[in-house]
Each structure stands twice: as structure tokens, then as C-alpha cells.
PDB file of C-alpha atoms in Angstrom:
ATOM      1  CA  UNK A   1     -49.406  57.890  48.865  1.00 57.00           C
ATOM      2  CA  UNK A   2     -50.543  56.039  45.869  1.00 71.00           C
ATOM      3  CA  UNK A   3     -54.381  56.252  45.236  1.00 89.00           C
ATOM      4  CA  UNK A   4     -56.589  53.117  45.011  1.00 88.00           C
ATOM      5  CA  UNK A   5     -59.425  52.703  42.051  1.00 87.00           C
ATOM      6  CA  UNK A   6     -61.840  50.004  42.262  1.00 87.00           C
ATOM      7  CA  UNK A   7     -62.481  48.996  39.118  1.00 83.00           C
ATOM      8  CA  UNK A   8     -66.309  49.450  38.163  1.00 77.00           C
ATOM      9  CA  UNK A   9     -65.926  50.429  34.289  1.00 73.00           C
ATOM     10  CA  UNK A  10     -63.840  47.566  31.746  1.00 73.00           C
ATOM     11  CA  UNK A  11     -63.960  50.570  29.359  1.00 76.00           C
ATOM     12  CA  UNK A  12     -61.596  52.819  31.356  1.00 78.00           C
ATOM     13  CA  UNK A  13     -59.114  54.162  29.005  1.00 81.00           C
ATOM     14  CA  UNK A  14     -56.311  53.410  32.203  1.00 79.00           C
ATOM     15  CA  UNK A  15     -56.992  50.022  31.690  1.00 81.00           C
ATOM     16  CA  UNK A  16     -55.933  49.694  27.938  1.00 86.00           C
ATOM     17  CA  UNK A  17     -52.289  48.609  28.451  1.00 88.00           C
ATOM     18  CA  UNK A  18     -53.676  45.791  30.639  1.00 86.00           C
ATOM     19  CA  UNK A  19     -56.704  44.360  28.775  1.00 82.00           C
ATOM     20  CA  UNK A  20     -56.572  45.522  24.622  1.00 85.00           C
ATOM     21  CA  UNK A  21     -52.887  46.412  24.095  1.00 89.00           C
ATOM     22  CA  UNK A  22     -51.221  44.126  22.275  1.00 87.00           C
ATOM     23  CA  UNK A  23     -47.664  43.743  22.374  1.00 87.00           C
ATOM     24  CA  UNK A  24     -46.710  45.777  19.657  1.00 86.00           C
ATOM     25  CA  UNK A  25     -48.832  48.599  20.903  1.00 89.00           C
ATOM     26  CA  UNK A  26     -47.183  48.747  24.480  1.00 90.00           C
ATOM     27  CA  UNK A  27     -43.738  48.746  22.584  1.00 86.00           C
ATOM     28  CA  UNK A  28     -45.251  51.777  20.042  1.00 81.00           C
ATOM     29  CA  UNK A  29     -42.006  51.717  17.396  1.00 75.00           C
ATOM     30  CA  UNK A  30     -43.414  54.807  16.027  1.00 75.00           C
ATOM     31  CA  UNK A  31     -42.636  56.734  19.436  1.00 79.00           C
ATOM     32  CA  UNK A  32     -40.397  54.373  21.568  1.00 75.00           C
ATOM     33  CA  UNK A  33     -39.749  57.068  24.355  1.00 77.00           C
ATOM     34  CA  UNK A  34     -43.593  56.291  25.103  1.00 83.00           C
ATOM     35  CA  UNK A  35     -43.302  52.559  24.952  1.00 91.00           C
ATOM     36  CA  UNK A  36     -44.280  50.567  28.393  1.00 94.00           C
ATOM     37  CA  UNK A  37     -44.453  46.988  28.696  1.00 95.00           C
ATOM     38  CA  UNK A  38     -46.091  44.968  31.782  1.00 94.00           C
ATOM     39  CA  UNK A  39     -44.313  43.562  34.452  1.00 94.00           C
ATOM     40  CA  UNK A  40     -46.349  40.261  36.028  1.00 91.00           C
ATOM     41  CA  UNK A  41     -45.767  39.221  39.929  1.00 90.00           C
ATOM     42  CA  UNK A  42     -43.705  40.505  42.599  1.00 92.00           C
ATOM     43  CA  UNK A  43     -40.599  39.150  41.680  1.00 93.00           C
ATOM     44  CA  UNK A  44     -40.554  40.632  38.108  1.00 95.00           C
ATOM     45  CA  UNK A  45     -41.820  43.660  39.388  1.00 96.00           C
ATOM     46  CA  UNK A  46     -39.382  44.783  42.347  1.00 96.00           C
ATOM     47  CA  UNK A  47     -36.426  43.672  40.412  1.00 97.00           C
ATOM     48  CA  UNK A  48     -37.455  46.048  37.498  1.00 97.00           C
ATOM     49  CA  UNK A  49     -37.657  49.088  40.088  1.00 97.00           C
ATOM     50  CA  UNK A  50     -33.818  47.949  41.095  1.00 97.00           C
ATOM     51  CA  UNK A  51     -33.218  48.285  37.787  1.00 97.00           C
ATOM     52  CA  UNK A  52     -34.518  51.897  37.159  1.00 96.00           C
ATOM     53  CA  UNK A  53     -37.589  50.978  35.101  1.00 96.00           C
ATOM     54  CA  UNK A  54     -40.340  54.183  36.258  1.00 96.00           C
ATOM     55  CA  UNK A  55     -44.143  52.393  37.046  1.00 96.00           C
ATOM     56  CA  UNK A  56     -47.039  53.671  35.099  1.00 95.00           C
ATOM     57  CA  UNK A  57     -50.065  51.723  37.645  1.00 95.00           C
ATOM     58  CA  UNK A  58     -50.355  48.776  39.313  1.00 94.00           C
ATOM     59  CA  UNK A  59     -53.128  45.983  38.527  1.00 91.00           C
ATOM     60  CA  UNK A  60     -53.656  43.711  41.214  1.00 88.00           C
ATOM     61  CA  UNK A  61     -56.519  41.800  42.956  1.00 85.00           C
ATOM     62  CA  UNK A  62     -57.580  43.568  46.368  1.00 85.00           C
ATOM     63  CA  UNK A  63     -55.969  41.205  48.796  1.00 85.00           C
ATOM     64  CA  UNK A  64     -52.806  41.903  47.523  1.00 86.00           C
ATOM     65  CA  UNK A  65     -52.825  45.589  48.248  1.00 87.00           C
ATOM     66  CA  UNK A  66     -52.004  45.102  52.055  1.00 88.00           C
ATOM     67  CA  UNK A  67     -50.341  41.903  51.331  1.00 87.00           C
ATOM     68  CA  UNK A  68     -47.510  41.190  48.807  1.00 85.00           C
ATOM     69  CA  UNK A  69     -48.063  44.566  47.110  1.00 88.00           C
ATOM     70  CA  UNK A  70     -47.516  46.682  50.029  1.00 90.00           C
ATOM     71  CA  UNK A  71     -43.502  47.025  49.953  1.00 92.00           C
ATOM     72  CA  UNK A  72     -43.808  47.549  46.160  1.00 93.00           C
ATOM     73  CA  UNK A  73     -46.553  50.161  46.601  1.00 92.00           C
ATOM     74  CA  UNK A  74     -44.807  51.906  48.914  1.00 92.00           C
ATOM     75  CA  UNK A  75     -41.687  52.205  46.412  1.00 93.00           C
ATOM     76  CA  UNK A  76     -43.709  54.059  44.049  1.00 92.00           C
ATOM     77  CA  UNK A  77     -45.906  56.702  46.083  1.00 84.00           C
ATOM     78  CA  UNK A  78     -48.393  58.769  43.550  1.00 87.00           C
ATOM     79  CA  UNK A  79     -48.612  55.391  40.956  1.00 93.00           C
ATOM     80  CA  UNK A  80     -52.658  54.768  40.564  1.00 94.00           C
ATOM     81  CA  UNK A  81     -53.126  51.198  41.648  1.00 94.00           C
ATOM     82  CA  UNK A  82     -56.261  49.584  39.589  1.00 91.00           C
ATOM     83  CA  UNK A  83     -58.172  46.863  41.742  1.00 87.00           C
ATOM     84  CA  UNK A  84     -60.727  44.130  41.891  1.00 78.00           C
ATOM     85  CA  UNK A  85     -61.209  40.821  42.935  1.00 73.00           C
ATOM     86  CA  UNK A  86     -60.065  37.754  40.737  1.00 73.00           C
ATOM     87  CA  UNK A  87     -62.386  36.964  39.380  1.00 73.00           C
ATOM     88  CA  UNK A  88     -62.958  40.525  37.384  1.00 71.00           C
ATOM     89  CA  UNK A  89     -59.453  40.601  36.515  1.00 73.00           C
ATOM     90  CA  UNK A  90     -59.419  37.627  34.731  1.00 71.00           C
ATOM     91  CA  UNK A  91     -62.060  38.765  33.027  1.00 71.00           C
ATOM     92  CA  UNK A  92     -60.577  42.054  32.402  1.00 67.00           C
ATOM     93  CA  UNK A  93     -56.920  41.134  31.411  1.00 64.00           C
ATOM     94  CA  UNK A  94     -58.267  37.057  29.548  1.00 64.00           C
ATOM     95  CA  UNK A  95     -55.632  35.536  31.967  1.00 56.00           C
ATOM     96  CA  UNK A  96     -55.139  34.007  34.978  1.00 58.00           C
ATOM     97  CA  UNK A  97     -52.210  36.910  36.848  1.00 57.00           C
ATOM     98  CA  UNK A  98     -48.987  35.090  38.078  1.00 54.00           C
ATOM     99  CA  UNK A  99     -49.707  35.979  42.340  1.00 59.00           C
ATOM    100  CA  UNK A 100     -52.491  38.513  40.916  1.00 74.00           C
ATOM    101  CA  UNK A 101     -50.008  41.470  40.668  1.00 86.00           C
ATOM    102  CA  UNK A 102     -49.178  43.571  37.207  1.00 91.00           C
ATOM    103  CA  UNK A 103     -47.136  46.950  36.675  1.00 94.00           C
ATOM    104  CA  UNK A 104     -46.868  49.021  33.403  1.00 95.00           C
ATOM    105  CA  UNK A 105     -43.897  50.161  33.490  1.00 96.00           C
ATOM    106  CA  UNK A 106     -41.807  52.729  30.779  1.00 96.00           C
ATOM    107  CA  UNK A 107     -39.435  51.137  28.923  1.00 95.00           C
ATOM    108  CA  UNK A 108     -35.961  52.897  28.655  1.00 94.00           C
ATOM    109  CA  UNK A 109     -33.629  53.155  25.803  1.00 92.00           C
ATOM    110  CA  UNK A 110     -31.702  50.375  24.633  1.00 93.00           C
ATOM    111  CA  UNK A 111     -27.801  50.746  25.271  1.00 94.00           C
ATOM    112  CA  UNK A 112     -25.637  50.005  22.022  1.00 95.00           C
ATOM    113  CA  UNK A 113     -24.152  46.946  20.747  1.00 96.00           C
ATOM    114  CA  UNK A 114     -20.475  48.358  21.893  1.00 96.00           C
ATOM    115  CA  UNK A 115     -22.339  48.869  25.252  1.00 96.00           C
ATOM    116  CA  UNK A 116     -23.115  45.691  26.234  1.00 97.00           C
ATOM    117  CA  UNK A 117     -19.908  44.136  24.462  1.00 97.00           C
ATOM    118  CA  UNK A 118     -17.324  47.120  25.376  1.00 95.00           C
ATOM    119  CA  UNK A 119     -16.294  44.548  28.767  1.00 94.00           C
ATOM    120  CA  UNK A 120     -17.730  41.263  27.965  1.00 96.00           C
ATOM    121  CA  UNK A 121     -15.696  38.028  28.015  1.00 96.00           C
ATOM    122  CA  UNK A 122     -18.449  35.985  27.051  1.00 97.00           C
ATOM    123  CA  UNK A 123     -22.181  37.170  25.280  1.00 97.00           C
ATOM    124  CA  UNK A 124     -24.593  34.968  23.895  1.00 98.00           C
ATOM    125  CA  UNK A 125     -26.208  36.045  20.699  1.00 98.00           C
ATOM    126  CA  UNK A 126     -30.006  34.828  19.910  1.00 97.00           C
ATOM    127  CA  UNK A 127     -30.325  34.704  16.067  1.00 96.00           C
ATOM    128  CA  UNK A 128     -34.225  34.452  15.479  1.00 94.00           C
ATOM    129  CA  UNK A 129     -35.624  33.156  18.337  1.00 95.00           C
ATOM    130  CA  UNK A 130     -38.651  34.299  18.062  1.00 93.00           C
ATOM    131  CA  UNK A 131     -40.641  31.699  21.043  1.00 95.00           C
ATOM    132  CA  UNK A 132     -40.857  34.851  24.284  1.00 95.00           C
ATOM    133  CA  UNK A 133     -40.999  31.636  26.227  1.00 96.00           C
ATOM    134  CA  UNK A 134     -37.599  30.193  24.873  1.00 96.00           C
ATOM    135  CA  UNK A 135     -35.910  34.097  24.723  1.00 97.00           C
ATOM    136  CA  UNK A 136     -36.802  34.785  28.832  1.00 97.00           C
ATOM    137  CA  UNK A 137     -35.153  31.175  29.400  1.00 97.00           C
ATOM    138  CA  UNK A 138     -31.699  32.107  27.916  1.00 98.00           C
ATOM    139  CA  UNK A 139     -31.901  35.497  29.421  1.00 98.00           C
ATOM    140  CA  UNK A 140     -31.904  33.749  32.805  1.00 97.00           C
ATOM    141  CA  UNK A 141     -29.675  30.710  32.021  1.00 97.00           C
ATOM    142  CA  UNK A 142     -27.518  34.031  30.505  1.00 97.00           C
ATOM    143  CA  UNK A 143     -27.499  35.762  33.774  1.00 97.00           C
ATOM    144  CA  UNK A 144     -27.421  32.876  36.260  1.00 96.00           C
ATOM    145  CA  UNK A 145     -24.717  31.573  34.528  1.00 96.00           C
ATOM    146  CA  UNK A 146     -21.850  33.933  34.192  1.00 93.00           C
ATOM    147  CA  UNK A 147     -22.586  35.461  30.414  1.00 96.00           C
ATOM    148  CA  UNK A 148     -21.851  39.175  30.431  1.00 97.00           C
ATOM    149  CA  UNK A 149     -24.417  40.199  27.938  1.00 97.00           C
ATOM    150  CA  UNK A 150     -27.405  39.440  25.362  1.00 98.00           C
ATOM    151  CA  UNK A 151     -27.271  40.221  21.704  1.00 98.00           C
ATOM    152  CA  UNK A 152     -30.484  39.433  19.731  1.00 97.00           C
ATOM    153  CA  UNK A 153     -30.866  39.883  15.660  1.00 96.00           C
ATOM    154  CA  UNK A 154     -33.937  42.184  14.915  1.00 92.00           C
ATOM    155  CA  UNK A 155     -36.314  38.713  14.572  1.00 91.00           C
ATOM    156  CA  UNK A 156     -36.258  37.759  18.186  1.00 94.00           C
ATOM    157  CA  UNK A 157     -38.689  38.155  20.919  1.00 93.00           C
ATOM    158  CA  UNK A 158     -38.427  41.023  22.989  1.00 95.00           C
ATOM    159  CA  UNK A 159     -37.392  40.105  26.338  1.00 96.00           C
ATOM    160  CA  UNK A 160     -39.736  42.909  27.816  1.00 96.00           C
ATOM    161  CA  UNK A 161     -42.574  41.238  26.815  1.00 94.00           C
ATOM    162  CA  UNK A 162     -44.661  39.882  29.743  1.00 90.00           C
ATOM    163  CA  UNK A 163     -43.936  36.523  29.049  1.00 92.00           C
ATOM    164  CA  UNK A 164     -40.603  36.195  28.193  1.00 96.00           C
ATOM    165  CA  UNK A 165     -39.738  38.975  31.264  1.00 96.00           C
ATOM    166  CA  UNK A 166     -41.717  36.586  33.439  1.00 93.00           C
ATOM    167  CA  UNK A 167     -40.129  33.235  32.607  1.00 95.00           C
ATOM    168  CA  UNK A 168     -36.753  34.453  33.522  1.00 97.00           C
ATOM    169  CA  UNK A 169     -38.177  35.783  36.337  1.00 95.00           C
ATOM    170  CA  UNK A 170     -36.835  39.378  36.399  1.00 96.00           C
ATOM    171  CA  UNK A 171     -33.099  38.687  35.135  1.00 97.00           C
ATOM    172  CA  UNK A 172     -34.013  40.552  32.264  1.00 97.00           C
ATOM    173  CA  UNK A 173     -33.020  43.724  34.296  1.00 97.00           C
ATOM    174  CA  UNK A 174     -30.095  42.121  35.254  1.00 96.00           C
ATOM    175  CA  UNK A 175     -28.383  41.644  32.343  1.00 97.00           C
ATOM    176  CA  UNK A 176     -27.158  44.052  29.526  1.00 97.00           C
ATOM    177  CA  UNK A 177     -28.840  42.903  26.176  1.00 97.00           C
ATOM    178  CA  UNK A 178     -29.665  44.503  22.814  1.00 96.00           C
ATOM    179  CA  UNK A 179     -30.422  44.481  19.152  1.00 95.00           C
ATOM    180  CA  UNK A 180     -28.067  44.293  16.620  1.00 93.00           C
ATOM    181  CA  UNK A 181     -28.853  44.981  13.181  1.00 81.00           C
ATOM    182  CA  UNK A 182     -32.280  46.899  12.266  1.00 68.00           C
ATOM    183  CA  UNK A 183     -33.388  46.665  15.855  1.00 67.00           C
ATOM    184  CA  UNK A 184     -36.370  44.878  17.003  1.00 69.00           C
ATOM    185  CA  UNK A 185     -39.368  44.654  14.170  1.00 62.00           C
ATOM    186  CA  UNK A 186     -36.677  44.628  11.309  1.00 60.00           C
ATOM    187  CA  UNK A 187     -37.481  41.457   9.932  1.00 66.00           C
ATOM    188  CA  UNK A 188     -35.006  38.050  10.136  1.00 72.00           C
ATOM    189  CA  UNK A 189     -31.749  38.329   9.692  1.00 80.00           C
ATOM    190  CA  UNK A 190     -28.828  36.738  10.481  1.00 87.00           C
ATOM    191  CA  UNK A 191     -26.544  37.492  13.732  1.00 91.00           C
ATOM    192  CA  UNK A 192     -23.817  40.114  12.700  1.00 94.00           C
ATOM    193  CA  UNK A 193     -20.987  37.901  12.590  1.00 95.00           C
ATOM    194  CA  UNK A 194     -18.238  40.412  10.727  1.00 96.00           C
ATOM    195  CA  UNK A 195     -19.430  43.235  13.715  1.00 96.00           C
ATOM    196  CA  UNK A 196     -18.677  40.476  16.595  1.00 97.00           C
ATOM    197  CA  UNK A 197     -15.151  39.324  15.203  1.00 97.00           C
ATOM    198  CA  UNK A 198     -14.309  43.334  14.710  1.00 96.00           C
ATOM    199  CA  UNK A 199     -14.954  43.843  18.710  1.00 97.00           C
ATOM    200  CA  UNK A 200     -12.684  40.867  19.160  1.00 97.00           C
ATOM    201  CA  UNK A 201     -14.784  37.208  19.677  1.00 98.00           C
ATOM    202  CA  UNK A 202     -14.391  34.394  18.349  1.00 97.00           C
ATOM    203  CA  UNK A 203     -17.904  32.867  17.709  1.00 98.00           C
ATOM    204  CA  UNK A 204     -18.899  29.527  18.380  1.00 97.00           C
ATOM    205  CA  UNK A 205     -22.281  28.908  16.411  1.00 97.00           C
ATOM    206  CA  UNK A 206     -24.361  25.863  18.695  1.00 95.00           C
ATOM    207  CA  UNK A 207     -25.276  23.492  15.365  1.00 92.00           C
ATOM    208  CA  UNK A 208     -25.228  19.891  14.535  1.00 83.00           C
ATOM    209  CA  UNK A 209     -22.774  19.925  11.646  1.00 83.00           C
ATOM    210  CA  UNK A 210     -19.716  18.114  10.145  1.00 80.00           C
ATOM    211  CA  UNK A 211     -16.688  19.171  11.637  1.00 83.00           C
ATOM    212  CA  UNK A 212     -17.992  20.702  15.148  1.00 90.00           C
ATOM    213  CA  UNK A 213     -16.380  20.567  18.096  1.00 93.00           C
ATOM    214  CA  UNK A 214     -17.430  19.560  21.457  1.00 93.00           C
ATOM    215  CA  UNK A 215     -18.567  21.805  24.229  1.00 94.00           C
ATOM    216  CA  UNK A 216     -15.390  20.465  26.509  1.00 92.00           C
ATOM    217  CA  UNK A 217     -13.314  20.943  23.747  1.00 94.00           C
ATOM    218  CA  UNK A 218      -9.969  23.328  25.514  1.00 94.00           C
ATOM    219  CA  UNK A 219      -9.454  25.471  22.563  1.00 94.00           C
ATOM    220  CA  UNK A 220     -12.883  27.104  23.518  1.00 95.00           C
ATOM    221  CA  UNK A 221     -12.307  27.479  27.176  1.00 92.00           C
ATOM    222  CA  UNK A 222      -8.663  29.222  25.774  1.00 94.00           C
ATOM    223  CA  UNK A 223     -10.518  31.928  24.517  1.00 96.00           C
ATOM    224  CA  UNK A 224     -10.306  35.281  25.884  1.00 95.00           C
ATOM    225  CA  UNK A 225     -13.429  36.707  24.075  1.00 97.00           C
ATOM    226  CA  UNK A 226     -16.660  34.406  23.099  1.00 98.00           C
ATOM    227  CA  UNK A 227     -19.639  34.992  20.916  1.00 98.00           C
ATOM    228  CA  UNK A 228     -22.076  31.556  21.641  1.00 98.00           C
ATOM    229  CA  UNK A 229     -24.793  31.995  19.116  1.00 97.00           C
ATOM    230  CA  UNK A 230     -27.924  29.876  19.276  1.00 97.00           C
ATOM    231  CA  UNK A 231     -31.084  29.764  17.041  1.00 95.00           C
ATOM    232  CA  UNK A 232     -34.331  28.997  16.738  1.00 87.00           C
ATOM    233  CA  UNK A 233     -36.277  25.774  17.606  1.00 76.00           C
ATOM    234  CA  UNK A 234     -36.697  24.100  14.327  1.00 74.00           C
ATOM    235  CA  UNK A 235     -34.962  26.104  11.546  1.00 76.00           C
ATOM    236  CA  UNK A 236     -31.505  26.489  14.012  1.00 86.00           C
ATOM    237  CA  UNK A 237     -29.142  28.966  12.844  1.00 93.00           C
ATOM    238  CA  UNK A 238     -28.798  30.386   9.473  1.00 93.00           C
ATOM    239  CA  UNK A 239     -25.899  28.212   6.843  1.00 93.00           C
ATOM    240  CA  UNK A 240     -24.738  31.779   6.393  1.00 94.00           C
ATOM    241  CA  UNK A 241     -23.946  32.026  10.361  1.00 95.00           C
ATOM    242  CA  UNK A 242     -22.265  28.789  10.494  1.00 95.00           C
ATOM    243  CA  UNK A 243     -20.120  29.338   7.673  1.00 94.00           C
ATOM    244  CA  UNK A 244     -19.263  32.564   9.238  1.00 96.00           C
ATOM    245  CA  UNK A 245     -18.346  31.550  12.923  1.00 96.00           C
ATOM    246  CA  UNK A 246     -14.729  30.786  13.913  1.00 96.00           C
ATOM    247  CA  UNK A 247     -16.002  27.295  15.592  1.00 96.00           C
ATOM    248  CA  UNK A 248     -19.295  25.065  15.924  1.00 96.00           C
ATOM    249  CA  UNK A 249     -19.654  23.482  18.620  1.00 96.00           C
ATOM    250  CA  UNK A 250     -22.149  20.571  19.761  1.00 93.00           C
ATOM    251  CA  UNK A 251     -23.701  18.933  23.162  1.00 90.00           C
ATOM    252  CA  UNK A 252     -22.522  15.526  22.895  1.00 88.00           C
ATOM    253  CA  UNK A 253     -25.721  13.644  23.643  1.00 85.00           C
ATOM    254  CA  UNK A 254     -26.712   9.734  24.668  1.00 89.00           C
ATOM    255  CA  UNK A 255     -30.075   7.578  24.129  1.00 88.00           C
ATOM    256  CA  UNK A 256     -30.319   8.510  20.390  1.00 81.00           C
ATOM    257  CA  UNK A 257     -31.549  12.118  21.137  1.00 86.00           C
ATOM    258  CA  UNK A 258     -30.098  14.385  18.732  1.00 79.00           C
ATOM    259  CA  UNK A 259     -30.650  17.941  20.188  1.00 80.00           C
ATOM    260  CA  UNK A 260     -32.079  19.665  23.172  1.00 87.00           C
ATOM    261  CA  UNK A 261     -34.353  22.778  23.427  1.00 90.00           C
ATOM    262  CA  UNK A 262     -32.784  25.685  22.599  1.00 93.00           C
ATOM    263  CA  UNK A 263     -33.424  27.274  26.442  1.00 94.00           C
ATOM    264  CA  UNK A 264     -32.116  23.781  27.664  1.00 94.00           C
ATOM    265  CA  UNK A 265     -29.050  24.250  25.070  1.00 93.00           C
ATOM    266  CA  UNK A 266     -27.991  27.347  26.527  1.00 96.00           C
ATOM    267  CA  UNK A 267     -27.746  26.432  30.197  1.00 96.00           C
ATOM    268  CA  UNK A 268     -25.880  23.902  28.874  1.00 96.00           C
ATOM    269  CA  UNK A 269     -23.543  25.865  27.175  1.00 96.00           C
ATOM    270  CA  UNK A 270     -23.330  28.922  29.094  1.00 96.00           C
ATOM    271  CA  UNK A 271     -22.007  26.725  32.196  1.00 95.00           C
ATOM    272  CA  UNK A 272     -19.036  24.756  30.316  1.00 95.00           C
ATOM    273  CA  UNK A 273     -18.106  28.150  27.895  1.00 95.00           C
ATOM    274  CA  UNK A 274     -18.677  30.401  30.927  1.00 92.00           C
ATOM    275  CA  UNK A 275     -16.248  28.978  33.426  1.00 88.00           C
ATOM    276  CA  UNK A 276     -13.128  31.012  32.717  1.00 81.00           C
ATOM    277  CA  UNK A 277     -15.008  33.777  33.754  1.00 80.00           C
ATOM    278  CA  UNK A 278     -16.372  32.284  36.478  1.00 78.00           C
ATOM    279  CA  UNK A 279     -12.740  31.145  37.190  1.00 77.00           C
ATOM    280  CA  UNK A 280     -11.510  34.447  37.441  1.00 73.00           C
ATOM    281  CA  UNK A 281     -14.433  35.798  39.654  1.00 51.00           C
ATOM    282  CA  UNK A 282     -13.709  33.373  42.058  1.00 42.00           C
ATOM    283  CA  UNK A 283     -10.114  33.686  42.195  1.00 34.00           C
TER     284      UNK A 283
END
């Protein structure tokens, strides 16, 4: 039975990973194997227990505790579950909680780049995309929409940060992703074009360039094995990238708009460059 602590004392050393962590503390790079990160409301939270991920404590305003809580509290007997009303936790934590409900949770190891690729027909591959926002947006356009994996270059986002876990509302556990490269923290780099063409894709970098293709275009669809690689807002891909990829490829668009968001992008793209596997799921 899990054991519930009203909170009386903001100074509580339990409380840190909620209220003075930053991000970069929960994911402590110097000793991964004790990283956490926090998983905000319900949704987020029960689909990282599916996944495996082991809670730390709950957060969560008082009504919640024999309300939308209970099922997840009863998942995780002997977790300490930290309480108050709504108003003291937005005091505490300096945000408004999505359905007043958080979980630190320990993060696991990161499977390798052959890993997540060793089966994949199609993987998108986030070079810099450093917006958590924009990064938990492809990860659940990537999952919704038939890609078999995530590769990100050490400059993204992490997709375990509360944000960016919370915007694709829990498909982050649903999906295999990874670093390539340096890992997370490493700096910017470009996407690891020679590595993806020696598993066997051909990459198709999204960019507004001379030459590109369209998304429809059938020599894309043809492929057996497909890199999509999208970049940041702004700065887009690397010339380096583009120069390197077997294809680019571009949305047509209408009304004089040149270019879409890059979360808007890859739904986009993931549905047309997606559908031989979907194909061959449904037949």
C-alpha cells in the first residue's frame, strides 16, 4: 500500500525532482543509471508503467488520490505519493499540472542505433530539433503513423523531458528511439548519414531545394528501407545532410506558403512515406 504525505515543508529534499531540478539534473549525464525524468497526467503516466519505466513518487493534488490516481496508485504499491491541494502545488512545482497528477519515474538505458533500426522499414531521423514541444509532436505523428523508430543527433530535445513526453501524450514509450552520434548533450551535429546508408536506407532529407522531389513521388514509396530526416524550425537541415541523402523531397504547398512546421511536416510525411508499411500490415 503506497503511503500518503501531506505536504507541510516546500524544503523537503523528496520534493527536489518536482520543484528545483532542472532538466539536466533529472537526466544526471554524470551517472545516467540514476537519471529520472517526470511523467505529467494520467495518460503519460500509465502508458510509461506499460512500458516498464519503475515510479520514484507520485505528486498529485488530494482529490485525485481516490479519483483518477487510484488505478495508477494501485500499480505501484510502496511508491510515496506527495499531496496538497492546487493551489500549493502550483506554488510548489511554478506550473499549472496537466489533470494535477506527476510521477518521477527512472529512466532506463537507451537501446542502440542497430536496435531500433535492426527491423525498421521506415525511421525518421530528427537532426537538431532542439523545440521539446516540436520533438514530442514527431514522436507521436512517428508512432501514430506507421514509422518503426526515432533517431535523434546528440542536439535534439530529449523526448523524456516533461514536455515533449507530454505533448505526444505517452507515445514516447511506444516507440523505439535513440541517439546517434555523441548521445544526448554532445553538441550539434549533423544526422549520421554514411551509418544509415550502411544499415541499408535510402534517406530522403525534408528541404526546400533545387532538384527535390515530391512527397507522392513512386520512386520513394518503391523503397524497401527509408531514412526521412527533418530539422529544425528555422535553420532546417544541415547543406552537409542534404548533399548527403539519396533524395530530397518537398510538401507541395498552395496560397504562397512555403513550408509548414516541422511537427506539422512530419505527419505529413510519415503518412504518404509510411504507407507501404502500412500496406503490408493490413494485407
Amino acid at each position: 500500500m503506497s503511503s500518503v504525505v501531506r505536504i507541510t515543508d516546500f524544503s523537503s529534499p523528496e520534493l527536489d525532482i518536482y520543484a528545483r531540478f532542472t532538466e539536466n539534473q533529472l537526466l544526471n549525464r554524470h551517472e545516467p543509471e540514476k537519471g529520472v525524468f517526470i511523467a505529467e497526467s494520467p495518460k503519460v503516466i500509465g502508458r510509461a508503467l506499460d512500458a516498464g519505466y519503475r515510479p520514484v513518487s507520485f505528486l498529485m493534488e488530494e482529490k485525485h488520490i481516490d479519483g483518477q490516481g487510484r488505478q495508477l496508485i494501485a500499480r505501484c504499491s510502496h511508491v510515496p505519493v506527495y499531496t496538497a491541494d492546487f493551489q500549493v502545488l502550483t506554488q510548489l512545482t511554478g506550473y499549472k499540472l496537466t489533470r494535477g497528477m506527476l510521477c518521477a519515474m527512472r529512466r532506463m538505458p537507451l537501446p542502440s542505433v542497430l536496435e531500433v533500426c535492426s527491423r525498421a522499414r521506415r525511421i525518421a531521423v530528427l537532426e537538431n530539433v532542439t523545440n521539446p514541444t516540436n520533438v514530442g509532436a514527431v514522436m507521436r505523428s512517428a508512432a501514430a503513423l506507421s514509422m518503426d523508430g526515432v533517431l535523434l543527433t546528440p542536439g535534439c530535445s530529449n523526448p523524456l523531458y516533461r514536455r515533449a513526453a507530454r505533448v505526444s501524450m505517452g507515445t514516447v514509450f511506444q516507440i523505439p528511439w535513440t541517439y546517434m552520434g555523441g548521445g544526448e548533450g554532445a553538441g550539434a551535429a549533423p544526422a549520421d548519414i554514411p551509418l544509415l546508408k550502411q544499415m541499408g536506407f535510402k534517406t530522403a532529407a525534408m528541404a526546400l531545394c533545387p532538384g527535390s522531389v515530391t512527397i507522392h513521388d513512386p520512386c520513394l514509396l518503391r523503397e524497401p528501407r527509408l531514412a526521412v530526416i527533418l530539422g529544425a524550425e528555422g535553420d532546417g537541415l544541415s547543406p552537409d545532410t542534404i548533399r548527403s541523402c539519396d533524395y530530397t523531397v518537398r510538401i507541395p504547398m498552395s496560397h504562397g506558403v512555403d513550408s509548414l512546421n516541422v511537427a506539422a511536416a512530419s505527419a505529413v510525411a510519415f503518412w504518404e512515406l509510411a504507407r507501404p508499411v502500412r500496406d503490408g500490415q493490413d494485407g
